[in-house]
PDB file of C-alpha atoms and ligand atoms in Angstrom:
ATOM      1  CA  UNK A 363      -8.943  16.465 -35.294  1.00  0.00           C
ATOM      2  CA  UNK A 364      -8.984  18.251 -32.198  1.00  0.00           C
ATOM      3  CA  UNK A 365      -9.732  16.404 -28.876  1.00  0.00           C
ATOM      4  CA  UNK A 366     -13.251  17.932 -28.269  1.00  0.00           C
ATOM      5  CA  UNK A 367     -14.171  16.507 -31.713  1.00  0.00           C
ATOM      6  CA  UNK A 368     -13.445  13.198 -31.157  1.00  0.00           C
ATOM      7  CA  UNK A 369     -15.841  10.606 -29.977  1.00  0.00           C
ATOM      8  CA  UNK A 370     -15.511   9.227 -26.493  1.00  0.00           C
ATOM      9  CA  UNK A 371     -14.542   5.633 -26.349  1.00  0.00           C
ATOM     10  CA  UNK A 372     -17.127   3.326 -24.830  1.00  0.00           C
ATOM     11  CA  UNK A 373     -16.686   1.839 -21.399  1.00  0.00           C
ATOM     12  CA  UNK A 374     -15.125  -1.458 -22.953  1.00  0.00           C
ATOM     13  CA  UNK A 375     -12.833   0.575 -25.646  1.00  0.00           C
ATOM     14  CA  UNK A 376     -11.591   2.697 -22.725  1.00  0.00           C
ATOM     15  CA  UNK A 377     -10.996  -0.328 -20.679  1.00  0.00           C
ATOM     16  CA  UNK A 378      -9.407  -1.547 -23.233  1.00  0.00           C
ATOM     17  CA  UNK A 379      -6.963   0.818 -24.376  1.00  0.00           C
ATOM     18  CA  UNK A 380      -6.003   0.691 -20.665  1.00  0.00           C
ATOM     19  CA  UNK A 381      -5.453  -2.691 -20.633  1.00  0.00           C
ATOM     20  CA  UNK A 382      -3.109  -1.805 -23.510  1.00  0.00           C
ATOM     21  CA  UNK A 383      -0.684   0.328 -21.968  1.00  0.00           C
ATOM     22  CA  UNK A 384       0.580  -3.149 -20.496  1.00  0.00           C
ATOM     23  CA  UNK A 385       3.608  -2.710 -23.071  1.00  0.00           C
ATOM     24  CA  UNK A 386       5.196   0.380 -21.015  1.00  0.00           C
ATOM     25  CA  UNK A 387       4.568  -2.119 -17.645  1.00  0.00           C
ATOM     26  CA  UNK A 388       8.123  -2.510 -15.469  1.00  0.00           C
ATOM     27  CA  UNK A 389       7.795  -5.961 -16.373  1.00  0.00           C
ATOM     28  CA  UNK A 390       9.283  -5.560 -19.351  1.00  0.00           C
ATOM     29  CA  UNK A 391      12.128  -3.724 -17.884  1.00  0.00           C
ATOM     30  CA  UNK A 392      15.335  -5.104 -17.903  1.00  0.00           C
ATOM     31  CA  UNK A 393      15.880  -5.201 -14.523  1.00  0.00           C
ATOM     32  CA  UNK A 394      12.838  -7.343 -14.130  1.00  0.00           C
ATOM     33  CA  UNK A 395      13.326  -9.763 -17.374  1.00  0.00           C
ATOM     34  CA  UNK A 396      16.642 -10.683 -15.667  1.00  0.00           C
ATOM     35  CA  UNK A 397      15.024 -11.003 -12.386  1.00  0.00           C
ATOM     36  CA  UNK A 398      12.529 -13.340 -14.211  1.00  0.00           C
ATOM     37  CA  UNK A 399      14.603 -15.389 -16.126  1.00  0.00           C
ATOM     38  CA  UNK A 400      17.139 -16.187 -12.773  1.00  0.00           C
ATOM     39  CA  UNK A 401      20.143 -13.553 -14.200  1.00  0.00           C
ATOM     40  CA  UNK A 402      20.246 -11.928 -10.953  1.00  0.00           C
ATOM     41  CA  UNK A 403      22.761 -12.093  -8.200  1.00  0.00           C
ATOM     42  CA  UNK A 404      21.980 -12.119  -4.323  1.00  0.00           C
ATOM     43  CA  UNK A 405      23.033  -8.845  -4.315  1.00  0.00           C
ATOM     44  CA  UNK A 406      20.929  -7.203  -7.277  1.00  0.00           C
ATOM     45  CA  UNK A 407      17.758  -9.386  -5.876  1.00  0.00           C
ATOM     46  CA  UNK A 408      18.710  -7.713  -2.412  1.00  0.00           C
ATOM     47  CA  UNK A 409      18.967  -4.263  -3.965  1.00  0.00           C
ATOM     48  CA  UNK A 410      15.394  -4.184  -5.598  1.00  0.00           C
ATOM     49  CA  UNK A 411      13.617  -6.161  -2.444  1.00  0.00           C
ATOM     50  CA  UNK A 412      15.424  -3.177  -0.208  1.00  0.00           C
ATOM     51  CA  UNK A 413      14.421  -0.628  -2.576  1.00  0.00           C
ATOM     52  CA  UNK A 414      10.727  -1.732  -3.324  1.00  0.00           C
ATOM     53  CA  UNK A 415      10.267  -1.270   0.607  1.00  0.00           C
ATOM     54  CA  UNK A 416      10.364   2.301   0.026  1.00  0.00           C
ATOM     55  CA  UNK A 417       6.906   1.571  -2.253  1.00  0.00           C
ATOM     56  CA  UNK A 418       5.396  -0.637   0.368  1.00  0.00           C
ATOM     57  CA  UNK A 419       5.766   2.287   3.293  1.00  0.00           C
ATOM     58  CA  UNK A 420       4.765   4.949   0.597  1.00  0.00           C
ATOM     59  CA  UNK A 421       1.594   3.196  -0.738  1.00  0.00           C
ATOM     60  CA  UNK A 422      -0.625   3.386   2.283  1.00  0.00           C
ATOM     61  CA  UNK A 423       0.357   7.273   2.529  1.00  0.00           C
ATOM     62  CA  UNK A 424      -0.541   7.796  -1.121  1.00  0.00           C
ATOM     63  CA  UNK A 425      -4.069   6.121  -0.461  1.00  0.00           C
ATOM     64  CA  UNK A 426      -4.169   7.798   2.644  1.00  0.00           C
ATOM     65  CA  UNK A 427      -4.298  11.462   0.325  1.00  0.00           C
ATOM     66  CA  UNK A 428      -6.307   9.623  -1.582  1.00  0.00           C
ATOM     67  CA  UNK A 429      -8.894   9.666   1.230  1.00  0.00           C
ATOM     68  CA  UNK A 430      -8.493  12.979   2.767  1.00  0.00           C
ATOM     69  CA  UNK A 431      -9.479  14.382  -0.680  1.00  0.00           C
ATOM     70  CA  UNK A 432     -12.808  11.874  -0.978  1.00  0.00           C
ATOM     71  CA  UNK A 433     -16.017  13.532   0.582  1.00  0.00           C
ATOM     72  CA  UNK A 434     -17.712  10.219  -0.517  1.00  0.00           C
ATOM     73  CA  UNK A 435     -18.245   8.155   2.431  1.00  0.00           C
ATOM     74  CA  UNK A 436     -19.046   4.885   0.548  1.00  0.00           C
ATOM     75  CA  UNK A 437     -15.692   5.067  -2.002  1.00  0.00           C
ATOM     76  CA  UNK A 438     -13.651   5.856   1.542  1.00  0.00           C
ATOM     77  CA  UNK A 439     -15.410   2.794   3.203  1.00  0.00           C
ATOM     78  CA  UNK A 440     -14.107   0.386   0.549  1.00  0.00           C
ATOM     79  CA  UNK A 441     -10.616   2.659  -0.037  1.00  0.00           C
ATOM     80  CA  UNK A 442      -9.741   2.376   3.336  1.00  0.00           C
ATOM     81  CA  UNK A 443      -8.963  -1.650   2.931  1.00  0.00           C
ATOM     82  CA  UNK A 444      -6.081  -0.779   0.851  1.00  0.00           C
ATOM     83  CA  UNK A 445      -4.343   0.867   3.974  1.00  0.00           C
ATOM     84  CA  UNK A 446      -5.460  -2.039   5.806  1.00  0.00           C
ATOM     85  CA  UNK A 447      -3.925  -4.425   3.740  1.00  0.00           C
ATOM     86  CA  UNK A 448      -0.350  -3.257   3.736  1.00  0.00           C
ATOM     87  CA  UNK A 449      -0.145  -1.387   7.666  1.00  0.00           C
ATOM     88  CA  UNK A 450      -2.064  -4.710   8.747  1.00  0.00           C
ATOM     89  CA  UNK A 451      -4.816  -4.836  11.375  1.00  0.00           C
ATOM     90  CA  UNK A 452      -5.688  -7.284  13.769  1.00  0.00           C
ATOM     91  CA  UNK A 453      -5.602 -10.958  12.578  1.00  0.00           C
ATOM     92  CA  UNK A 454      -3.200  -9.671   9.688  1.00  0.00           C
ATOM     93  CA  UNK A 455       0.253  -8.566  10.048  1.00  0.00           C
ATOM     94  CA  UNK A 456      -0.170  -6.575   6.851  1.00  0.00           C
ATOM     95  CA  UNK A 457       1.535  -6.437   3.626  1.00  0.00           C
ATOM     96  CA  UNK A 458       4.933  -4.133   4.482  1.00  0.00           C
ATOM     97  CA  UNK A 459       5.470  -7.050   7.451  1.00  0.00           C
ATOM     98  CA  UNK A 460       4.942  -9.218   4.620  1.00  0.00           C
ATOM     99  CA  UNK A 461       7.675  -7.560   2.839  1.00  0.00           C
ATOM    100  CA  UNK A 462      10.248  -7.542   5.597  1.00  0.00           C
ATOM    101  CA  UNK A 463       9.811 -10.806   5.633  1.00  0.00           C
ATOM    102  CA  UNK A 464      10.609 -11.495   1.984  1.00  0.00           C
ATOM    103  CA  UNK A 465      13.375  -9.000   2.646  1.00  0.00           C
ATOM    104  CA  UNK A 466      14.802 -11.081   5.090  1.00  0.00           C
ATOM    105  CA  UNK A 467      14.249 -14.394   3.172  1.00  0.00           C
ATOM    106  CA  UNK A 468      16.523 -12.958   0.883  1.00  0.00           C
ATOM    107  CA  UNK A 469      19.399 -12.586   3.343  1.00  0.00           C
ATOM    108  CA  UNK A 470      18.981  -8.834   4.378  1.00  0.00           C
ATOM    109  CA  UNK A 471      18.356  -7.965   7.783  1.00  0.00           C
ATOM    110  CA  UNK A 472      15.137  -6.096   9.634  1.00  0.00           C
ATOM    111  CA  UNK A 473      17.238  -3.120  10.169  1.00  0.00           C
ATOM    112  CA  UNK A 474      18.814  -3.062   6.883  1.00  0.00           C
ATOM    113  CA  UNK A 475      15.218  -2.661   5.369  1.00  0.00           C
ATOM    114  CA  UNK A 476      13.322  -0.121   7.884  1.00  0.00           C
ATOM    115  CA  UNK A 477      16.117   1.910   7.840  1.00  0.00           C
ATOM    116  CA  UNK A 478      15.961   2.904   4.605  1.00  0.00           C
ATOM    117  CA  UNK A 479      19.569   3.127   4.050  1.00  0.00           C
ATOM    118  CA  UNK A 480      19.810   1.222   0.555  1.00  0.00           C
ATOM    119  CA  UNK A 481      17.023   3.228  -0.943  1.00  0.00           C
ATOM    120  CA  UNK A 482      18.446   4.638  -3.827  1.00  0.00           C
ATOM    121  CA  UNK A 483      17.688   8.859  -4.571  1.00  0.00           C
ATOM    122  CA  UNK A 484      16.337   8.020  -7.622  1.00  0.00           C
ATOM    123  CA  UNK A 485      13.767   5.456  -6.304  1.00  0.00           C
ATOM    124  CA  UNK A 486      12.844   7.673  -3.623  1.00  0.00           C
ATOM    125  CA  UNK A 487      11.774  10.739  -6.062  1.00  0.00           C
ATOM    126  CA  UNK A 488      10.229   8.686  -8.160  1.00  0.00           C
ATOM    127  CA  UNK A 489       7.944   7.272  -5.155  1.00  0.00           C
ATOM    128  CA  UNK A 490       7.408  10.731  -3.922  1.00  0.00           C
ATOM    129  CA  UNK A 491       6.233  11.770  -6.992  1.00  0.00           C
ATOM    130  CA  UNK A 492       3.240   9.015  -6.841  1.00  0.00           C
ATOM    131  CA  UNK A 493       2.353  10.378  -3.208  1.00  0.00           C
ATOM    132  CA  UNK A 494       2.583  14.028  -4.049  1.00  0.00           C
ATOM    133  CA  UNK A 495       0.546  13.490  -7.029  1.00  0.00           C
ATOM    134  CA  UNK A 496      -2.353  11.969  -4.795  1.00  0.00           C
ATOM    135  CA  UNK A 497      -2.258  14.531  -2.565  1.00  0.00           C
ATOM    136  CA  UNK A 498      -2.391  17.275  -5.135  1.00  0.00           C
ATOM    137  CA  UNK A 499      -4.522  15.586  -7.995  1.00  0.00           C
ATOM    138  CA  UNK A 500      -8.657  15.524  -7.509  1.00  0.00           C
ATOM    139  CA  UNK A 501      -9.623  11.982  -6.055  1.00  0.00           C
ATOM    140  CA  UNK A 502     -10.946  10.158  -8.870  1.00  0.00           C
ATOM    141  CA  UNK A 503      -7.733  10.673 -10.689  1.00  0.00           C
ATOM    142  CA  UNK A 504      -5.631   9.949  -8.224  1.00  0.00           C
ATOM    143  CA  UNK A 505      -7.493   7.013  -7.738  1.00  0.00           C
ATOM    144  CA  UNK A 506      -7.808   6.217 -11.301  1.00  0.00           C
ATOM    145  CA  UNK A 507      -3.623   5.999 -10.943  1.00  0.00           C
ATOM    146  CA  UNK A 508      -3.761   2.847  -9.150  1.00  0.00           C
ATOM    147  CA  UNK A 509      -4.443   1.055 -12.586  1.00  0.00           C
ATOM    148  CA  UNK A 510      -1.113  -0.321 -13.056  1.00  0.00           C
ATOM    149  CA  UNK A 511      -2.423  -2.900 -10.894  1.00  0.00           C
ATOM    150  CA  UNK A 512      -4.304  -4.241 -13.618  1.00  0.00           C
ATOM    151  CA  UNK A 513      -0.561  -5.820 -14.507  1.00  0.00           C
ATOM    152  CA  UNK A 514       0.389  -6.330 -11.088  1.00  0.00           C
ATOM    153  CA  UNK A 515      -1.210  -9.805 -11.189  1.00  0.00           C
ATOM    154  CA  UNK A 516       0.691 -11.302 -13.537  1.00  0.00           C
ATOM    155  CA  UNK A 517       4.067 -10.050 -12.181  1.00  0.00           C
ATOM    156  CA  UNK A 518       3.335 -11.391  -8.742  1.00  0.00           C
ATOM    157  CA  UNK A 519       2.757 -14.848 -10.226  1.00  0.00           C
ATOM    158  CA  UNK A 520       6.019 -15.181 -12.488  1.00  0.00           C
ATOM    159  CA  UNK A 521       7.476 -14.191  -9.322  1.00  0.00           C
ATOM    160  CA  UNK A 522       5.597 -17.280  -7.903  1.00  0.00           C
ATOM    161  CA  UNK A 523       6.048 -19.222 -10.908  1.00  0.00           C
ATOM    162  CA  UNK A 524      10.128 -19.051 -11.714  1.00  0.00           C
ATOM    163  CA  UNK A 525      11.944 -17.856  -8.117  1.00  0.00           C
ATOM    164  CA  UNK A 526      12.421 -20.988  -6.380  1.00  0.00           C
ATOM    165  CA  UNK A 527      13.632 -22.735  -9.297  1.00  0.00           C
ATOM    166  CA  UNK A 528      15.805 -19.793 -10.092  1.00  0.00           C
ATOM    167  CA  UNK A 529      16.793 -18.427  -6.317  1.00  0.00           C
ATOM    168  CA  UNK A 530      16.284 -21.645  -4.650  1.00  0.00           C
ATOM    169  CA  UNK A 531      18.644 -19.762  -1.780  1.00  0.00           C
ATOM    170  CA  UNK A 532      15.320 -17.225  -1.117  1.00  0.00           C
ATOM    171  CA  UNK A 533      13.335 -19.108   2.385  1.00  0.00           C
ATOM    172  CA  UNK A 534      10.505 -20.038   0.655  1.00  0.00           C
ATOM    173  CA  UNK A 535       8.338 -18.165   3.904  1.00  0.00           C
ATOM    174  CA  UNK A 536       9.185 -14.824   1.816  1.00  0.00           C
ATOM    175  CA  UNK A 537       6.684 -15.369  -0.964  1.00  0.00           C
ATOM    176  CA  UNK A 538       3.946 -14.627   1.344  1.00  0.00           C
ATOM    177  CA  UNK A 539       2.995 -11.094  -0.200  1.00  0.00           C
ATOM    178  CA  UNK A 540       3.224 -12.017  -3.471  1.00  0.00           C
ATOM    179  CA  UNK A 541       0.907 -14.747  -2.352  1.00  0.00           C
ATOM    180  CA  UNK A 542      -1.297 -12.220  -0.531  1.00  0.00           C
ATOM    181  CA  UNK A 543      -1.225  -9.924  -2.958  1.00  0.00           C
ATOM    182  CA  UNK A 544      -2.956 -11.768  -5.828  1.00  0.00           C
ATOM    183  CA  UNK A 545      -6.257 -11.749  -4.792  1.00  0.00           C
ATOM    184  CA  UNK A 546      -5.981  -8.290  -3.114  1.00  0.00           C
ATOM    185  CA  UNK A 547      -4.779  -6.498  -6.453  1.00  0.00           C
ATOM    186  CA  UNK A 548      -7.501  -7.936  -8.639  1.00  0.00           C
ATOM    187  CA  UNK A 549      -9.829  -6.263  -5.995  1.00  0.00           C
ATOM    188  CA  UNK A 550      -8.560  -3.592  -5.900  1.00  0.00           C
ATOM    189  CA  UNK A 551      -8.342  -3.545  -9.746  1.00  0.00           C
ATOM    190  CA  UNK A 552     -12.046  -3.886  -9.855  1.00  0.00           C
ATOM    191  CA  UNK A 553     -13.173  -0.705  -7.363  1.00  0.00           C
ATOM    192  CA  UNK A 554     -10.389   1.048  -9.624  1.00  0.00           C
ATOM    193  CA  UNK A 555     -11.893   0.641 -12.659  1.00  0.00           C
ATOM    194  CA  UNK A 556     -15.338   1.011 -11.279  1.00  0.00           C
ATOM    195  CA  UNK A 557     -14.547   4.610 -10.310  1.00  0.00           C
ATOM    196  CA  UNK A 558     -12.227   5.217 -13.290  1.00  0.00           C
ATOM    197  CA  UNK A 559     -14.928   3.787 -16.184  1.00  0.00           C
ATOM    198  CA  UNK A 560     -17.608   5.771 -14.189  1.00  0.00           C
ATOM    199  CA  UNK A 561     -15.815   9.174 -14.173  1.00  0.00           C
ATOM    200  CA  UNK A 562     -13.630   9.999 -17.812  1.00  0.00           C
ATOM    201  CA  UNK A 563     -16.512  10.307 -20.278  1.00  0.00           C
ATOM    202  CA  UNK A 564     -15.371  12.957 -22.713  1.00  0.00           C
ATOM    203  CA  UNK A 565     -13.099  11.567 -25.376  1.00  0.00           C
ATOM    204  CA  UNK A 566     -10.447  14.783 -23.368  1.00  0.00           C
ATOM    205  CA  UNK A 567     -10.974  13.272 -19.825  1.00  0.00           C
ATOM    206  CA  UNK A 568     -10.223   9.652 -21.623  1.00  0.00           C
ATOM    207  CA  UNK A 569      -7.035  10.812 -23.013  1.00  0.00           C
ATOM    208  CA  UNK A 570      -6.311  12.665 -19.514  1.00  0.00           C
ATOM    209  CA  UNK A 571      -6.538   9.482 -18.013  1.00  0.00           C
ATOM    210  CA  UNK A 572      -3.769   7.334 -20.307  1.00  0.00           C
ATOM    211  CA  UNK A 573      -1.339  10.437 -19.767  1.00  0.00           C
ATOM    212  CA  UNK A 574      -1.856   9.700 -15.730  1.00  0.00           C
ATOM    213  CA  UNK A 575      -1.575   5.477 -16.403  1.00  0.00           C
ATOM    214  CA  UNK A 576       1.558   6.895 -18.397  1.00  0.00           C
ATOM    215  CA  UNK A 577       2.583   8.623 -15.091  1.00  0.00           C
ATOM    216  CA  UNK A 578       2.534   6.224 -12.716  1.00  0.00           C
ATOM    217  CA  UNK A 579       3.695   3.435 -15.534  1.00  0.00           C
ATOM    218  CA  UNK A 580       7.015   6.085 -15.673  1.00  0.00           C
ATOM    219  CA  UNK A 581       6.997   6.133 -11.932  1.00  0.00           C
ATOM    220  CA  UNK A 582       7.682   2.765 -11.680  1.00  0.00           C
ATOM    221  CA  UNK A 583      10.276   2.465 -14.668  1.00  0.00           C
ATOM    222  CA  UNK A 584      12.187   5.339 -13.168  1.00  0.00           C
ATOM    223  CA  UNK A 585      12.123   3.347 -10.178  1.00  0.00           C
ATOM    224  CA  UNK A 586      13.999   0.290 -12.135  1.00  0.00           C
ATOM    225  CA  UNK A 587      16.202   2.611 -14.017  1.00  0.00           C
ATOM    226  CA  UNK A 588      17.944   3.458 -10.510  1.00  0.00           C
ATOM    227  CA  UNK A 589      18.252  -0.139  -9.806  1.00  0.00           C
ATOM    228  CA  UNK A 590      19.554  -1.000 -13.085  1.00  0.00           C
ATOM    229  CA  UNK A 591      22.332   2.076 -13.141  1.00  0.00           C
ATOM    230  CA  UNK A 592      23.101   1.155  -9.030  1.00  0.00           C
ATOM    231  CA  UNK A 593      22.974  -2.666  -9.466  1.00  0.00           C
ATOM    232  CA  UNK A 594      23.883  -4.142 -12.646  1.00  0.00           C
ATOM    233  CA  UNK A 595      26.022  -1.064 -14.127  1.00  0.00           C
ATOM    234  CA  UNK A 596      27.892  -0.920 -11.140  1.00  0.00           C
ATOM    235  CA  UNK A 597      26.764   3.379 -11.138  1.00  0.00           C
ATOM    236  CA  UNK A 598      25.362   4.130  -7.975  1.00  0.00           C
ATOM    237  CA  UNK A 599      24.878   8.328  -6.976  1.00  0.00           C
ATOM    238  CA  UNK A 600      28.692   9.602  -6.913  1.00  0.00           C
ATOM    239  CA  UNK A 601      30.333   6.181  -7.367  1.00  0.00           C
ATOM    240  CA  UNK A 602      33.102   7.867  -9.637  1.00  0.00           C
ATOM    241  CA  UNK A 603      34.240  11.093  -6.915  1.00  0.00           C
ATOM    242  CA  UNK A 604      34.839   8.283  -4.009  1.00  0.00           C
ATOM    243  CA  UNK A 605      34.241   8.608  -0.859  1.00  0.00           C
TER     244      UNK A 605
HETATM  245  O1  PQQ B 547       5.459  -5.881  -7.595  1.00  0.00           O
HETATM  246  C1  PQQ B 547       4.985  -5.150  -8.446  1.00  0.00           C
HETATM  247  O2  PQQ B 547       5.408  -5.125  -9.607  1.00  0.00           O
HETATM  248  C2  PQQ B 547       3.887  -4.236  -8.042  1.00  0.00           C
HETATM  249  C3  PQQ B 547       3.423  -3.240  -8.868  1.00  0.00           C
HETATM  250  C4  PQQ B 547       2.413  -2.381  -8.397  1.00  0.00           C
HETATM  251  C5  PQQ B 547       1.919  -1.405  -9.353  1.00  0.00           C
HETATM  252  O3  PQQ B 547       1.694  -1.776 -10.516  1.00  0.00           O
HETATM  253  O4  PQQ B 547       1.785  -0.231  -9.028  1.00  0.00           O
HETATM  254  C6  PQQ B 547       1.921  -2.539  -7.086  1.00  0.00           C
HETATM  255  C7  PQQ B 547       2.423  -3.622  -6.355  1.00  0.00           C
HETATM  256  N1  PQQ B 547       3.381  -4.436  -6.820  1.00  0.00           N
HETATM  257  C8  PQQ B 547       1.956  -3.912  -5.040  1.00  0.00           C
HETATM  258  O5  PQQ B 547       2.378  -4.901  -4.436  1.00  0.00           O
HETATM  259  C9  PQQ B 547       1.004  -3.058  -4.429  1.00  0.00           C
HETATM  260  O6  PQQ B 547       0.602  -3.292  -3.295  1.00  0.00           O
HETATM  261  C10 PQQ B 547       0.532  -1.943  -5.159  1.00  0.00           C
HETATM  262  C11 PQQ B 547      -0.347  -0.923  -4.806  1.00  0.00           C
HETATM  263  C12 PQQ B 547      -0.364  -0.071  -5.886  1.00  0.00           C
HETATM  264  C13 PQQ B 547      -1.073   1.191  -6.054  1.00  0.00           C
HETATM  265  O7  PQQ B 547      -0.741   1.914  -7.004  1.00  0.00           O
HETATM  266  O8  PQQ B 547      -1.930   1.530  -5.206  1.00  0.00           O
HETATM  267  N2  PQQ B 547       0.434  -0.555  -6.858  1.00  0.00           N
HETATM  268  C14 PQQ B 547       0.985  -1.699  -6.449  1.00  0.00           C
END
């Protein structure tokens, strides 16, 4: 049966075959099920908490497209909080401060992480590919690509949950943003859906809309893919041709 002749999926049964795209989530990467379950070493935990900073710079300049492409005032007055919440403001340091900090609870230094120098090629396209898409894609859907926060919750609280027992050599003062971002996610979660729900009604748009969760879901992956073939194979970019 073609798309067009296919019936649209109510509000819940879209929401809900959203909320089942969870199986392709990076938490079920490998990189991350060691993480979880305490297999890591300093140096792999350093790796991803270095590389992730390149997401925590990129994300307010992905919502930041977002915006430039929204002529609705009221969606921009509530978007805007997003690049709020990780450049700061005053009375919050903000969430990529956050993140230094957890960077440097876990034994790297300030410098290490702002410049940039561990972030892997392969993390970086990956990234760029989430901003370039926001720029380039109409604002709903970019929006609408935000969704893997739906899963984001969960991830932050294992984190929560299992690292001191597991890394009791992190300084406990880095679990601030995973802290911080509990309750901002599930907000953010909720304006996302709001628009998304609101805006794929054909059965088409609906299936549009899993191929760009799909996207984003492979954006992150990628992202632990690099980490997995730098870290734990031992295969960073041109490690066989020396130096
Ligand atoms: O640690 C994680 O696994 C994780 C995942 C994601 C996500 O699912 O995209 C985000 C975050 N963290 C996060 O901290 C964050 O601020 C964030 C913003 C966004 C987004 O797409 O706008 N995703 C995520």
């Amino acid at each position: 049966m073609a798309n067009s002749e296919k019936h649209p999926w109510t509000r819940e049964e879209f929401e809900a075959q959203l909320r089942g795209m969870e199986r392709y989530y990076h938490i079920h990467h490998p990189y991350h099920t060691l993480m979880n379950e305490g297999k890591l070493t300093k140096g792999q935990i350093q790796g991803w908490v270095a590389n992730r900073y390149y997401y925590q710079v990129s994300i307010p300049r992905k919502d930041a497209n977002i915006l430039a492409n929204c002529p609705d005032r009221e969606t921009r007055a509530k978007w805007i909080q997003r690049i709020m919440d990780h450049d700061g403001h005053p009375g919050d340091p903000g969430g990529i401060e956050a993140w230094i900090q957890l960077g440097m609870a876990v034994g790297l230094t300030r410098e290490e992480i702002t410049s940039e120098q561990h972030v892997l090629p392969g993390v970086r396209f990956a990234v760029d590919a989430y901003v370039n898409f926001a720029r380039q894609a109409e604002w709903h859907e970019a929006a609408s690509s935000s969704l893997t926060e739906l899963f984001a919750p969960k991830i932050h609280q294992q984190r929560l949950d299992n690292w001191p027992e597991h890394y009791p050599w992190i300084d406990k003062d880095g679990y601030a943003y995973f802290r911080k971002r509990l309750t901002e996610a599930r907000r953010d979660v909720e304006h996302g859906l709001e628009i998304t729900l609101d805006w794929y009604k054909t059965r088409e748009q609906q299936d549009r809309m899993i191929k760009i969760l799909q996207f984003k879901l492979d954006v992150l992956w990628s992202m632990a893919d690099a980490m997995y073939m730098a870290y734990i194979n031992g295969m960073p970019p041109y490690f066989n041709v020396g130096a």
